[in-house]
Amino acid sequence: DGGITQSPKYLFRKEGQNVTLSCEQNLNHDAMYWYRQDPGQGLRLIYYSQIVNDFQKGDIAEGYSVSREKKESFPLTVTSAQKNPTAFYLCASSPSLGPGGYEQYFGPGTRLTVT
Amino acid sequence: SQKIEQNSEALNIQEGKTATLTCNYTNYSPAYLQWYRQDPGRGPVFLLLIRENEKEKRKERLKVTFDTTLKQSLFHITASQPADSATYLCALESSGGSYIPTFGRGTSLIVHP
């Protein structure tokens, strides 16, 4: 089955700790994305990557970091510098990134709670 | 400033009726617009993409229109079923050349049996 997986589904951390969220895809997609969703809010873009070893900040990158060492993997680290890290985090991929629009394939999400 | 507006109030309809959801936008010139379905606690699922030179697109019971003059897209589900109950998100191509879609907040649809 081709798809995009995120783990874990639920994650609990104490304030001040860094935490890494996993995202893996076997769709052979070049582009990958991380979004954050808060209750009643739209998806907000954290980081995106068009190709291996390259990534760009999205609208709310402060307090987050990513890496793209392999085409299929795009982990997100939520650092202690992120002021309000409790949220639902969604990873997505698309075949490419360019004009004309590509549908995004989303993972099941990770719900992070920081206390 | 740029805005994507979807009705924040839930749309309640009876089974069998046509559901119509609205996506309005300002200060965008999107080359395309997408619609996604999101169930509670899950990731969005892509439904339809419509380009700026297309007025209407259909897929089974779904129909999307795109009026670049009114800056509005309408999303219709005909013969609605309780299983259609979900939140529906519209997404527009961002301005600035990144080509990444920007998502609206979504509208919740509740179909009553």
PDB file of C-alpha atoms in Angstrom, chain A residues 57-97:
ATOM      1  CA  LYS A  57      10.514  27.911   5.967  1.00  0.00           C
ATOM      2  CA  GLY A  58       6.770  28.262   5.816  1.00  0.00           C
ATOM      3  CA  ASP A  59       4.593  30.800   7.573  1.00  0.00           C
ATOM      4  CA  ILE A  60       5.244  29.667  11.151  1.00  0.00           C
ATOM      5  CA  ALA A  61       8.728  28.107  11.202  1.00  0.00           C
ATOM      6  CA  GLU A  62       9.933  29.671  14.454  1.00  0.00           C
ATOM      7  CA  GLY A  63      10.643  27.023  17.091  1.00  0.00           C
ATOM      8  CA  TYR A  64      10.693  24.163  14.572  1.00  0.00           C
ATOM      9  CA  SER A  65      13.404  22.432  12.561  1.00  0.00           C
ATOM     10  CA  VAL A  66      13.393  19.792   9.819  1.00  0.00           C
ATOM     11  CA  SER A  67      15.746  17.660   7.780  1.00  0.00           C
ATOM     12  CA  ARG A  68      15.389  15.924   4.408  1.00  0.00           C
ATOM     13  CA  GLU A  69      18.235  13.461   4.115  1.00  0.00           C
ATOM     14  CA  LYS A  70      16.179  10.868   2.278  1.00  0.00           C
ATOM     15  CA  LYS A  71      13.429  11.315  -0.297  1.00  0.00           C
ATOM     16  CA  GLU A  72      10.952   9.305   1.736  1.00  0.00           C
ATOM     17  CA  SER A  73      11.531  10.916   5.125  1.00  0.00           C
ATOM     18  CA  PHE A  74      10.868  14.426   6.468  1.00  0.00           C
ATOM     19  CA  PRO A  75      11.042  14.520  10.290  1.00  0.00           C
ATOM     20  CA  LEU A  76       9.954  17.596  12.229  1.00  0.00           C
ATOM     21  CA  THR A  77      11.560  18.623  15.514  1.00  0.00           C
ATOM     22  CA  VAL A  78       9.531  20.788  17.852  1.00  0.00           C
ATOM     23  CA  THR A  79      12.052  22.622  19.987  1.00  0.00           C
ATOM     24  CA  SER A  80      11.667  24.156  23.407  1.00  0.00           C
ATOM     25  CA  ALA A  81      11.697  27.547  21.688  1.00  0.00           C
ATOM     26  CA  GLN A  82       8.223  26.925  20.276  1.00  0.00           C
ATOM     27  CA  LYS A  83       5.932  28.862  22.597  1.00  0.00           C
ATOM     28  CA  ASN A  84       2.676  26.983  22.009  1.00  0.00           C
ATOM     29  CA  PRO A  85       3.604  23.522  20.751  1.00  0.00           C
ATOM     30  CA  THR A  86       0.389  21.707  21.696  1.00  0.00           C
ATOM     31  CA  ALA A  87      -1.391  21.086  18.380  1.00  0.00           C
ATOM     32  CA  PHE A  88      -2.298  18.552  15.701  1.00  0.00           C
ATOM     33  CA  TYR A  89       0.614  18.137  13.270  1.00  0.00           C
ATOM     34  CA  LEU A  90       0.057  16.982   9.715  1.00  0.00           C
ATOM     35  CA  CYS A  91       2.646  15.828   7.211  1.00  0.00           C
ATOM     36  CA  ALA A  92       1.846  15.827   3.500  1.00  0.00           C
ATOM     37  CA  SER A  93       3.518  15.033   0.214  1.00  0.00           C
ATOM     38  CA  SER A  94       2.904  15.813  -3.448  1.00  0.00           C
ATOM     39  CA  PRO A  95       4.484  14.523  -6.657  1.00  0.00           C
ATOM     40  CA  SER A  96       6.191  17.841  -7.221  1.00  0.00           C
ATOM     41  CA  LEU A  97       5.873  21.528  -6.453  1.00  0.00           C
TER      42      LEU A  97
END
